[in-house]
Short mmCIF file of C-alpha atoms in Angstrom, two decimals:
data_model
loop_
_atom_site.label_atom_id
_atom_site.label_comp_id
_atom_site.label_asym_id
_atom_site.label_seq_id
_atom_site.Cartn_x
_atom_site.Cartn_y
_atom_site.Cartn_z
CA UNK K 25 -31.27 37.37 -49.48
CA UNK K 26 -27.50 37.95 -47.89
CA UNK K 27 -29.38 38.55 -44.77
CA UNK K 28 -31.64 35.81 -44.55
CA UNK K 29 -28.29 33.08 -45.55
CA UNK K 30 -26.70 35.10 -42.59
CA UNK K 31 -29.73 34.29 -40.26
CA UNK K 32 -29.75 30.92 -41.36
CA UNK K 33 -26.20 30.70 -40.54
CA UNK K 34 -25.92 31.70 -37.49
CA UNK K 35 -28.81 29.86 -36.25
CA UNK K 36 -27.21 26.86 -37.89
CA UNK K 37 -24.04 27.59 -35.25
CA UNK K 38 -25.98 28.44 -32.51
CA UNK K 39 -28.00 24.86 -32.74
CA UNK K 40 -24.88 23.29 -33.63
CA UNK K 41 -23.22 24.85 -30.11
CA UNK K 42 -25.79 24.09 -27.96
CA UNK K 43 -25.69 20.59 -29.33
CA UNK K 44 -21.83 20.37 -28.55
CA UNK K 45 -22.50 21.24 -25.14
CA UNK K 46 -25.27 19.31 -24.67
CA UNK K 47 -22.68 16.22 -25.03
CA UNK K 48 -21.11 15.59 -21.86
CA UNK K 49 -23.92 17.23 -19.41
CA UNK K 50 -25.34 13.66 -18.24
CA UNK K 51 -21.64 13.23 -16.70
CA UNK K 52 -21.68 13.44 -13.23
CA UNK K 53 -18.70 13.17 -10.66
CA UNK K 54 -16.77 9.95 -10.50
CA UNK K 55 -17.09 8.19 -6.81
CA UNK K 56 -13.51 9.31 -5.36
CA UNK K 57 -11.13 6.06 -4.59
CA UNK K 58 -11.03 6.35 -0.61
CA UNK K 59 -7.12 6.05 -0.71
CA UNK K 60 -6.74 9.28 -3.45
CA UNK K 61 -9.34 10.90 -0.73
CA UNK K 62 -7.02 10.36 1.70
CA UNK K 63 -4.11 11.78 0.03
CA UNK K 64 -5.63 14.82 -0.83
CA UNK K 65 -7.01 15.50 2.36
CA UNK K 66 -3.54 14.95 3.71
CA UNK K 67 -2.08 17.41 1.15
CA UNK K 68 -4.45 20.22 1.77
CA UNK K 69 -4.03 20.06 5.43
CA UNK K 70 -1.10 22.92 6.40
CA UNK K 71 0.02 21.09 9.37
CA UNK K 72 3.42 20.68 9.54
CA UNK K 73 3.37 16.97 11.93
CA UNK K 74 0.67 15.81 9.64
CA UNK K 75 0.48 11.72 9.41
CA UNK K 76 -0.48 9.70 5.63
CA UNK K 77 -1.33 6.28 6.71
CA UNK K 78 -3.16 5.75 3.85
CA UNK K 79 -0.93 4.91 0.72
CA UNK K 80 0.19 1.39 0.33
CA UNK K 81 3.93 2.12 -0.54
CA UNK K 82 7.05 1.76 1.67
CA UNK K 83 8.27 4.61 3.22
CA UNK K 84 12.10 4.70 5.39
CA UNK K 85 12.05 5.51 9.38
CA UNK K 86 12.01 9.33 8.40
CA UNK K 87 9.14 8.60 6.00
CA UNK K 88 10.01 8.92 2.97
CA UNK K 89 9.89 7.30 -0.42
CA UNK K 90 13.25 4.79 -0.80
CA UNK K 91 14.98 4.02 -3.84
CA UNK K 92 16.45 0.86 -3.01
CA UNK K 93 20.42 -0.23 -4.01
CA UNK K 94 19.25 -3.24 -5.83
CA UNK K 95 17.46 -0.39 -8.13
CA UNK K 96 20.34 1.60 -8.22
CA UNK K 97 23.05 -1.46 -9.01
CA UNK K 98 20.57 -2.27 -11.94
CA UNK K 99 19.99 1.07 -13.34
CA UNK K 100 23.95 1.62 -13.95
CA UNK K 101 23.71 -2.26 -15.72
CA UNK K 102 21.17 -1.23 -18.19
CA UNK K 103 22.23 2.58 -18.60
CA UNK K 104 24.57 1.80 -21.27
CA UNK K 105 21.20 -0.15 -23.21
CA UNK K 106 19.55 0.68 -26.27
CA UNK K 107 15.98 0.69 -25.37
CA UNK K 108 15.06 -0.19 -29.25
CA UNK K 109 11.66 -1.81 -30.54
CA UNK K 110 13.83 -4.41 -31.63
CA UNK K 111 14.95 -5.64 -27.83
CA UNK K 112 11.45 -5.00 -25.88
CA UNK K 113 10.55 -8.67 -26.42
CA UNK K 114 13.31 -10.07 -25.08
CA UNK K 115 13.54 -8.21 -22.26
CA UNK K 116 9.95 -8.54 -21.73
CA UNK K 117 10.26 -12.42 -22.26
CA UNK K 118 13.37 -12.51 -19.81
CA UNK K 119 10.86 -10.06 -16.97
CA UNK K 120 7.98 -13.03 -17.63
CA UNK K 121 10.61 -15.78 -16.82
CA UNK K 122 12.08 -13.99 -14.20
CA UNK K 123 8.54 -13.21 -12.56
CA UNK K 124 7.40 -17.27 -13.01
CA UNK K 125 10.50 -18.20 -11.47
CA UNK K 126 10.09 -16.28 -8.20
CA UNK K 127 6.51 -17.10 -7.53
CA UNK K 128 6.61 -20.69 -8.89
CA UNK K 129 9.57 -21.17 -7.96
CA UNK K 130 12.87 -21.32 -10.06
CA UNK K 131 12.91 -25.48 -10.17
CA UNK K 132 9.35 -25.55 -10.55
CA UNK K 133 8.28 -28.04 -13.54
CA UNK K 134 5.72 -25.31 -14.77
CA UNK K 135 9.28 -23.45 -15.69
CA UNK K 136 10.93 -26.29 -16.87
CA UNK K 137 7.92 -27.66 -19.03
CA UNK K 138 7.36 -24.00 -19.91
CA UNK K 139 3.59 -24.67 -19.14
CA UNK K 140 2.85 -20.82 -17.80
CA UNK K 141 1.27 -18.24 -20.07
CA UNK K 142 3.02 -14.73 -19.40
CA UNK K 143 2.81 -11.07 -20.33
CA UNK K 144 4.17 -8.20 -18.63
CA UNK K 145 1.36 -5.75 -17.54
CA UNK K 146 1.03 -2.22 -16.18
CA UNK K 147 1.79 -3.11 -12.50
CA UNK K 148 -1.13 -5.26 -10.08
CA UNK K 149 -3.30 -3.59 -11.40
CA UNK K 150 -3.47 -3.72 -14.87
CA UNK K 151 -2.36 -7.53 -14.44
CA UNK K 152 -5.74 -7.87 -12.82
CA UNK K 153 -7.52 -5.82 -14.96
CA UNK K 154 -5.94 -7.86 -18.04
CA UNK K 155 -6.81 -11.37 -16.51
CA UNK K 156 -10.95 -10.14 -16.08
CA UNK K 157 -10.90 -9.51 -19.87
CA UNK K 158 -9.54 -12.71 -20.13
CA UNK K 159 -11.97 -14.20 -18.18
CA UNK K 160 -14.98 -12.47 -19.55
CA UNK K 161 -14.05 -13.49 -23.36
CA UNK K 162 -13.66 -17.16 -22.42
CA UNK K 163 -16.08 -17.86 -19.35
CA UNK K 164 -18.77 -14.58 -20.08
CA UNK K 165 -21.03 -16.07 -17.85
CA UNK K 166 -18.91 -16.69 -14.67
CA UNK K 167 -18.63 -14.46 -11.85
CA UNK K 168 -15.70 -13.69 -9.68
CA UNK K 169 -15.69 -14.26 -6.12
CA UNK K 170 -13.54 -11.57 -3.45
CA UNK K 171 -12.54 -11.58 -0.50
CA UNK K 172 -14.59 -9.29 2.25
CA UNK K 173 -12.73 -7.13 3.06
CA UNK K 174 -10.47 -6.72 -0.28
CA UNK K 175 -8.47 -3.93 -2.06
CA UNK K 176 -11.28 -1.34 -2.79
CA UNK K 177 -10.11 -1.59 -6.26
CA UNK K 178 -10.41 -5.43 -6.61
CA UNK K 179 -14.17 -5.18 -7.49
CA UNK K 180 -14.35 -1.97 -10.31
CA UNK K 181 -11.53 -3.94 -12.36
CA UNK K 182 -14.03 -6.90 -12.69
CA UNK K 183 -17.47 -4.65 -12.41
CA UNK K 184 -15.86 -2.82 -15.83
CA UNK K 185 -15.62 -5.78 -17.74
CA UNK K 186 -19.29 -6.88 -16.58
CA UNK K 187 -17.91 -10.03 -14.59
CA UNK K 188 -20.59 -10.28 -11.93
CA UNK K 189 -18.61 -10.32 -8.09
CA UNK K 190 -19.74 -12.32 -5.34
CA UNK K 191 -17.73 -11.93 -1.62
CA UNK K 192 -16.80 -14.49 0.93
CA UNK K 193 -16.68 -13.82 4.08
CA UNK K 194 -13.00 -13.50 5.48
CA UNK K 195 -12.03 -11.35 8.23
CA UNK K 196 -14.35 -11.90 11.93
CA UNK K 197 -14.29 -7.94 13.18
CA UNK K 198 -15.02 -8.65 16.68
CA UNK K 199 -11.74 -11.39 17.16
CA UNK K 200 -9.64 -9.59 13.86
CA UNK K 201 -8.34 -12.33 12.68
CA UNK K 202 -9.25 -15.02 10.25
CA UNK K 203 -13.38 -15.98 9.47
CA UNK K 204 -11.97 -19.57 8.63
CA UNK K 205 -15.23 -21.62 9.18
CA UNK K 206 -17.29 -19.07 7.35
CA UNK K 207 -14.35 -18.58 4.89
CA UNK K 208 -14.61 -22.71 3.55
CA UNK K 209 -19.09 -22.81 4.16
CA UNK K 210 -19.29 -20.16 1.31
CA UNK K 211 -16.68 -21.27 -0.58
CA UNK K 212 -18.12 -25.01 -0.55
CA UNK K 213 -21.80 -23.44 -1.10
CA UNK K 214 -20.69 -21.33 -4.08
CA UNK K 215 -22.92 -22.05 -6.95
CA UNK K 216 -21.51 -22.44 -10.69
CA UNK K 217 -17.96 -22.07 -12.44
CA UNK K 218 -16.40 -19.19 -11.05
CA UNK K 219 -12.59 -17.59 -10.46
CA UNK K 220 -12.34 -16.65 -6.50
CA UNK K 221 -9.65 -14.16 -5.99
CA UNK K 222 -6.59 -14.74 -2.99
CA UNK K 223 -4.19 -13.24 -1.55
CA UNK K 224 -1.64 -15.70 -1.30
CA UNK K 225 0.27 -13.35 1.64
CA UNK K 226 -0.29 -9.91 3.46
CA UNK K 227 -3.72 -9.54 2.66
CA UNK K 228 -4.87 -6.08 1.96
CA UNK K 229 -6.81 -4.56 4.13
CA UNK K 230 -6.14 -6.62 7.37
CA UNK K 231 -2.83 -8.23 7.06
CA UNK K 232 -4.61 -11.30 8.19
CA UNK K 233 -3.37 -14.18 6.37
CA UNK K 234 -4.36 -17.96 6.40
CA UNK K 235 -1.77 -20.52 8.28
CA UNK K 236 0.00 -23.17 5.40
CA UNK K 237 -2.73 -25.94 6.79
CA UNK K 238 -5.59 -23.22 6.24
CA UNK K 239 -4.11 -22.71 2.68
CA UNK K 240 -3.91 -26.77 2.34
CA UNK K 241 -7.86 -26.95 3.40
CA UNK K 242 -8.98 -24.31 1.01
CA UNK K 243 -6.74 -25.86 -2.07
CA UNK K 244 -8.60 -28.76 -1.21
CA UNK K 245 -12.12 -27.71 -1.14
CA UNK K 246 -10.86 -25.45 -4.38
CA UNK K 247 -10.22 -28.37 -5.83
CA UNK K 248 -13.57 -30.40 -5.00
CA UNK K 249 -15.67 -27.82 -5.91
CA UNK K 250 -13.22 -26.41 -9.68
CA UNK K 251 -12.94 -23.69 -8.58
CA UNK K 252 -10.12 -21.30 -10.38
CA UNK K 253 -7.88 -20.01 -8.29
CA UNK K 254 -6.34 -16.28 -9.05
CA UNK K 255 -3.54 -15.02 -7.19
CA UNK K 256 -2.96 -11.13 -6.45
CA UNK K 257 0.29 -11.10 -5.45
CA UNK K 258 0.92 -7.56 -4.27
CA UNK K 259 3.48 -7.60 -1.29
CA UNK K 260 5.50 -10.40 -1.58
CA UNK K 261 8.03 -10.55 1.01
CA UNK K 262 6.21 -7.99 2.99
CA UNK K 263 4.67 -10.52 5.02
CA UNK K 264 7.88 -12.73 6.62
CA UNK K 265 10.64 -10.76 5.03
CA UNK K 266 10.91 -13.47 2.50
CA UNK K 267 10.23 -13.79 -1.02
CA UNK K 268 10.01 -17.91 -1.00
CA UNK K 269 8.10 -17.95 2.04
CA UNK K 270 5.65 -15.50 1.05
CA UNK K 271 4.71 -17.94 -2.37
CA UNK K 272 4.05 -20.81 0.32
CA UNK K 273 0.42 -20.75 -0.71
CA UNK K 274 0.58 -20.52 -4.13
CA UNK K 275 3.14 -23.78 -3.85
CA UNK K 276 0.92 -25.42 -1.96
CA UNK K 277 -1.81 -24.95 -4.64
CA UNK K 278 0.76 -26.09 -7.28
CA UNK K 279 1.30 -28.85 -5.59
CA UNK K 280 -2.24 -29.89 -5.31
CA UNK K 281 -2.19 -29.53 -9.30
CA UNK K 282 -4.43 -26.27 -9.65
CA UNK K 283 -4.75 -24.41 -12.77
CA UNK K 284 -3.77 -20.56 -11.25
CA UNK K 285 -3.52 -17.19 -12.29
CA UNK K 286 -1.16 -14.93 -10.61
CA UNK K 287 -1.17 -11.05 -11.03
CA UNK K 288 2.41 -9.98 -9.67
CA UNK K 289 3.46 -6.65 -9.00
CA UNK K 290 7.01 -5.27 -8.32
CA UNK K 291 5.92 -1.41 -7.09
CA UNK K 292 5.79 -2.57 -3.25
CA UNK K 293 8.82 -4.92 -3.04
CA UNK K 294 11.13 -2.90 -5.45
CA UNK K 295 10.32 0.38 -4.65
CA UNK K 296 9.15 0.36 -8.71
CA UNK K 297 5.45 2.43 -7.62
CA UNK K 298 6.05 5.30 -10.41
CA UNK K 299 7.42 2.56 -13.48
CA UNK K 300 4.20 0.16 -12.85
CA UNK K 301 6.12 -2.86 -13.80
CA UNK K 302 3.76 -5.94 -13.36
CA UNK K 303 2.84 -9.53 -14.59
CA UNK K 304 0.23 -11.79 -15.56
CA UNK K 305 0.78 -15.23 -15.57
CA UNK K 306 -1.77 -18.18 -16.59
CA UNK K 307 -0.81 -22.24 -15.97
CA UNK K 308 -1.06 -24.43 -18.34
CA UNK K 309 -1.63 -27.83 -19.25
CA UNK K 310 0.89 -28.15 -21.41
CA UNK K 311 3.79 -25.65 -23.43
CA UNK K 312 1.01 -25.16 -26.65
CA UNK K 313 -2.07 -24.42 -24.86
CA UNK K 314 0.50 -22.35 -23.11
CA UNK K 315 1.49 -20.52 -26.84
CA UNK K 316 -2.37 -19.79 -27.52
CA UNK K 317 -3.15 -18.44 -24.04
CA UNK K 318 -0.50 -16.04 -24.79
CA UNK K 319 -1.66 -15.31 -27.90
CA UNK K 320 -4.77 -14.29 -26.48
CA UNK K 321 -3.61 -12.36 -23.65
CA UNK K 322 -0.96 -10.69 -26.00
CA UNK K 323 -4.38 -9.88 -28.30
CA UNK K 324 -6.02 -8.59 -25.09
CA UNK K 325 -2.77 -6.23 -24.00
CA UNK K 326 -2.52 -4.93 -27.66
CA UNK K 327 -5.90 -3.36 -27.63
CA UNK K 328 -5.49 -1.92 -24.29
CA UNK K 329 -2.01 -0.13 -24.07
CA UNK K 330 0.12 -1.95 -26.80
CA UNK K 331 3.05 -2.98 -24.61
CA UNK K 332 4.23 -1.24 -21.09
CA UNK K 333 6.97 1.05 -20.58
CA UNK K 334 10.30 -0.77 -20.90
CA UNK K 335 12.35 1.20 -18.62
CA UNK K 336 10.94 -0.91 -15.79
CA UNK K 337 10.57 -4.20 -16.65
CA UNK K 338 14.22 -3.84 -17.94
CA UNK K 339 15.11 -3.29 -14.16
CA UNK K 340 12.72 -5.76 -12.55
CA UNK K 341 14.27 -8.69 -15.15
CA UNK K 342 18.00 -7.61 -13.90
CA UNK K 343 17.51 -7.66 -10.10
CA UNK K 344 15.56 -10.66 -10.72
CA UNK K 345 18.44 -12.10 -13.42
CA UNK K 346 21.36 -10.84 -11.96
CA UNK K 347 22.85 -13.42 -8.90
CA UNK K 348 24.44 -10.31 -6.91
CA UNK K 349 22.30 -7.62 -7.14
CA UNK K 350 19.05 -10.21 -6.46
CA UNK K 351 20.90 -10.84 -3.42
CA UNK K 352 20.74 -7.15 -2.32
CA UNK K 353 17.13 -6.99 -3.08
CA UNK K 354 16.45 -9.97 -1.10
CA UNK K 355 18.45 -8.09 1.71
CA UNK K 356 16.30 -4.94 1.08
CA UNK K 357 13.14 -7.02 0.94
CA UNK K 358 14.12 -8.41 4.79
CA UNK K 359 15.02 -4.99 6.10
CA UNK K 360 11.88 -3.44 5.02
CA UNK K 361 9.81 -6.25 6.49
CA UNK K 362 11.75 -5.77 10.09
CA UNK K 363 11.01 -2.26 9.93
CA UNK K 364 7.46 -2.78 9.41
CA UNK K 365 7.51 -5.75 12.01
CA UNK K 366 9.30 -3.49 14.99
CA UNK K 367 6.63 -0.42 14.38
CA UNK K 368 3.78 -3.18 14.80
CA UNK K 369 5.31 -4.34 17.99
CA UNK K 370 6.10 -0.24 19.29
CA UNK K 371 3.09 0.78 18.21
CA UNK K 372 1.22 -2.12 20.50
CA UNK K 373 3.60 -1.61 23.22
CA UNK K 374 2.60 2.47 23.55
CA UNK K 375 -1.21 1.88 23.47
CA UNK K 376 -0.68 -0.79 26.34
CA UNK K 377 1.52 1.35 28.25
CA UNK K 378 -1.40 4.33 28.18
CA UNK K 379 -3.57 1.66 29.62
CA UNK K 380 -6.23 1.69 27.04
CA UNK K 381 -8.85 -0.72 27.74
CA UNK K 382 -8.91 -2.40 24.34
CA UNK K 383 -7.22 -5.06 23.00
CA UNK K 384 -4.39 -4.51 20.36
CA UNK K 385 -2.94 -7.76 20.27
CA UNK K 386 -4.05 -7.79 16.39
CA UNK K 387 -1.58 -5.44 15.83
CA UNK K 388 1.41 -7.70 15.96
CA UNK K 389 -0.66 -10.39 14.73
CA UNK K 390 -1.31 -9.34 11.45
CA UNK K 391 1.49 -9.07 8.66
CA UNK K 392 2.61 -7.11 5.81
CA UNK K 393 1.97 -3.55 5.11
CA UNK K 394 -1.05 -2.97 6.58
CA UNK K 395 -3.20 -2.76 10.02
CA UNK K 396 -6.77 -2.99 10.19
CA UNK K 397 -6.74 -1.07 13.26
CA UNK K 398 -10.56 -1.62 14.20
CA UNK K 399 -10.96 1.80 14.48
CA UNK K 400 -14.61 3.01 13.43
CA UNK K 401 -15.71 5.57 10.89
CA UNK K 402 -16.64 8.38 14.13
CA UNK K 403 -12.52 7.50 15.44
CA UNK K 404 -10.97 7.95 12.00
CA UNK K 405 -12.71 10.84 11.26
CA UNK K 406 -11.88 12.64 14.94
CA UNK K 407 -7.94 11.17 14.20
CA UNK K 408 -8.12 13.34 10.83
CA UNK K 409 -10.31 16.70 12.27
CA UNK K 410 -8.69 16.72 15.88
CA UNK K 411 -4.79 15.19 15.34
CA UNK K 412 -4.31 15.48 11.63
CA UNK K 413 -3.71 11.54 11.36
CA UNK K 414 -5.32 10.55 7.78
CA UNK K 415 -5.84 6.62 7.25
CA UNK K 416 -8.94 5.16 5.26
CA UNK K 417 -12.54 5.06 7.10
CA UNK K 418 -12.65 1.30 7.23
CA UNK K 419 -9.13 1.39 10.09
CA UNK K 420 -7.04 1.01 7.75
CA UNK K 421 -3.28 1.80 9.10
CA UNK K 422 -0.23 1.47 6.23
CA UNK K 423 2.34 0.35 8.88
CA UNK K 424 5.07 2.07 6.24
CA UNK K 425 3.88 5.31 7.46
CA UNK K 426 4.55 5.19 11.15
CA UNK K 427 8.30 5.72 12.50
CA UNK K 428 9.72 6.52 15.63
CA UNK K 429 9.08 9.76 15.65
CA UNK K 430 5.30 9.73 15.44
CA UNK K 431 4.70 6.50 16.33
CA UNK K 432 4.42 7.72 20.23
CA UNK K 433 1.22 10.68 18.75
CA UNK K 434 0.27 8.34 16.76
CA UNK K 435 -0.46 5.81 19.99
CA UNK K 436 -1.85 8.96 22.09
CA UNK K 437 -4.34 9.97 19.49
CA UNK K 438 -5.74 6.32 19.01
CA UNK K 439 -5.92 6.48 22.82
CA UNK K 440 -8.00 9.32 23.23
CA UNK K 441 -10.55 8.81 20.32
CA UNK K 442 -10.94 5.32 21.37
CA UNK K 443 -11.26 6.24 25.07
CA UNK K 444 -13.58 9.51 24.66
CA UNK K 445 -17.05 10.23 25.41
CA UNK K 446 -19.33 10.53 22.81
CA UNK K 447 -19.99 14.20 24.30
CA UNK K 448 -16.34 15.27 25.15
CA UNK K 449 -15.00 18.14 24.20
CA UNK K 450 -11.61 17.55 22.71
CA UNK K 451 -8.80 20.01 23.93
CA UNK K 452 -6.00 18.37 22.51
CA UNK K 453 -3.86 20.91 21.75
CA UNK K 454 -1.84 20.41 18.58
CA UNK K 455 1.17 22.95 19.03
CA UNK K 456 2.20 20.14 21.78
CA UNK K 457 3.46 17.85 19.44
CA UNK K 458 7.35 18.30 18.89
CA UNK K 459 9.12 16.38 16.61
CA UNK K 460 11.34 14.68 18.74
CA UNK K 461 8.26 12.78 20.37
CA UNK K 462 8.48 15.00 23.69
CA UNK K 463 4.66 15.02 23.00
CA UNK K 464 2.18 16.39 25.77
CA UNK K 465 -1.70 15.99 25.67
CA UNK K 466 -4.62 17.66 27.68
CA UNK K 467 -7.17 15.96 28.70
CA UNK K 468 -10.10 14.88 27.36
CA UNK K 469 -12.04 15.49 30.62
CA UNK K 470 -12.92 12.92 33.27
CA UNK K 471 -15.02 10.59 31.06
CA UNK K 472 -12.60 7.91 29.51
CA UNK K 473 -16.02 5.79 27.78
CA UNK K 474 -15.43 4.67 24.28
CA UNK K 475 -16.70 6.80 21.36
CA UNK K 476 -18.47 4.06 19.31
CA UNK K 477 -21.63 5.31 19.27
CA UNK K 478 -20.98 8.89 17.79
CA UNK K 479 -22.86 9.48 14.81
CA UNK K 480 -20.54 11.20 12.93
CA UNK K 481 -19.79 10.39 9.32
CA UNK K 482 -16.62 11.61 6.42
#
């Protein structure tokens, strides 16, 4: 009898274990995000001259990670502070203001009316990611319609909530600059209610942004057709080196009377990546359907993460808040920009003085962080294998990355994958590179035909 309950017992566990591990086995592996691919591949290589031109953050002319003054000056302001449950919503109300203020601008009648709906959010990100709930709980049947190209991210925030995502066309490959005409015909041929997304400046991946008149036409059309208009504003400043110039195109859309929603983050611009410090803001028609918008996004947050981190809105809302340490950060702001702006012009100038046969006017063309080199899959994947130069497989170049002491192998390696035969050997030999850019290359052999055609893949 003791026996048998045993027996019973144990087969009881056993079922019971195989059952537990039975739970999870329809998991599979997670699609990797191409810009965490690229990071990791850059990490496990041992090479000491390796290049990351993948990550979208700012890095100084020796390539590192800045902390900027501004972040320093408002650190030792708020070091003394209690960071207490019973301050968080003021600061975080002061952060919203701020935020409103420097995209709307700080005499804008949406501030003085107080018609904007406002939370802080867990950087661009989870402002986006906040404003799709949104959208799904009030307009479940509308879709969202993204820029092609856009961040890679842009369309798993909305896919997650189950907001169907259309793309219009944006970028023309062949000329690298803006697909205006085909831009406005799918816009204007867009069927039903829907949110399109923007970049109001330094567009992510091609730095290709629309001119104020472009911005004026497609407010217009916007308008004609209701469409709403939401704003990620990721790099503001890194486009002219100017914070007001940068919100041109969400003025201009103010001005034309547009409902908008603005995602706003402050880990580019402020150095702030680690703190994610971020906003959402909605406009209103007026300050109470401002209070229940809030209410709702508030609702939204609170089921989510509860509130963010205080640490970092509390130094966003002081550089912001502050006259003299805002002044710095507009400084900062302008000398990051310049940097960028001088490797885009270097950069150009080395692949024309190699004589390549292509075109890299686009280079100094585009703005903001980031190049979209034009590079193919095959060239990416040879700059990674053969010259240890990581970027992501659609060309994309983070401009931050590249200083003047790689920005000459940098140049030489585009040159010779974009100037290779699809059967050449490549000797380059990598001990050659020396940091002071005294950098020597064999050759590739006598064939200097353009690798387009390799069928290679990552």
């Amino acid at each position: 009898m003791i026996i048998s309950r045993f027996l019973r017992r144990g087969i009881s566990t056993a079922s019971t274990c195989a059952t537990r591990r039975s739970w999870w086995d329809h998991v599979t592996p997670a699609p990797k995000d191409p810009i965490i691919a690229v990071t990791e591949a850059f990490l496990a290589d041992p090479f000491p001259y390796k290049i990351n031109l993948g990550v979208g953050a700012y890095r100084d002319d020796e390539g590192k990670p800045v902390v900027l003054q501004c972040v320093r000056e408002a650190e030792g302001k708020i070091a003394a502070s209690n960071f207490l449950e019973s301050t968080s919503t003021a600061v975080s109300s002061k952060f919203v203001e701020e935020s409103a203020k420097l995209i709307y601008g700080q005499d804008s009648n949406v501030i003085k009316e107080r018609r904007f709906a406002g939370i802080p959010a867990l950087s661009g990100t989870g402002a986006c990611r906040l404003f799709a709930e949104f959208q799904k709980r009030f307009y479940p049947e509308s879709r969202i319609y993204l820029p092609d190209p856009t961040w890679s991210n842009h369309r798993n925030i909305w896919r997650d909530v189950h907001v169907p995502d259309r793309t219009f066309r944006y970028y023309h490959p062949d000329s690298k600059s803006l697909n205006f005409v085909a831009l406005m015909d799918d816009i204007k041929n867009a069927q039903m209610v829907l949110s399109s997304l923007l970049h109001p400046c330094a567009h992510n991946p091609t730095g290709v942004d629309p001119t104020n008149e472009q911005w004026r036409e497609i407010s217009s059309l916007f308008k004609a057709k209701n469409h709403f208009p939401f704003f990620d504003v990721a790099y503001q400043g890194f486009a002219s080196g100017d914070v007001e110039r940068d919100a041109r195109a969400i003025r201009i859309f103010l001005e034309d009377g547009h409902s908008i929603g603005c995602a706003q983050s402050f880990a580019k611009n402020m150095g702030l990546y680690g703190h994610r410090v971020g906003c959402l803001s909605v406009l209103c028609n007026d300050k109470i359907q401002a209070m229940a918008i809030k209410g709702q996004l508030q609702q939204i947050s609170n089921t989510m993460y509860g509130s963010p981190p205080i640490h970092g809105i509390s130094l966003a809302s002081k550089i912001l808040s502050d006259p003299d340490i805002k002044a710095i950060w507009l400084k900062e702001v302008k000398v990051m920009a310049t940097r960028i702006h001088r490797m885009r012009a270097i950069l150009r100038e080395a692949l024309e003085r190699l004589g390549s046969p292509l075109n890299w006017q686009h280079i100094t063309n585009q703005v903001g962080m980031f190049c979209f080199s034009g590079l193919n899959r095959a060239e990416v994947y040879l700059l990674a294998k053969e010259f240890h130069i990581y970027m992501t497989p659609d060309g994309r170049i983070s401009m931050a990355g590249v200083t003047t002491k790689n920005v000459d192998y940098l140049a030489n390696s585009i040159h010779e994958v974009t100037t290779c035969d699809q059967d050449a050997k490549i000797l380059h030999n990598t001990d050659a590179y020396r940091i002071n850019t005294d950098i020597r290359f064999t050759s590739l052999g006598a064939s200097k035909s353009r690798a387009r055609g390799m069928n290679l893949s990552l």
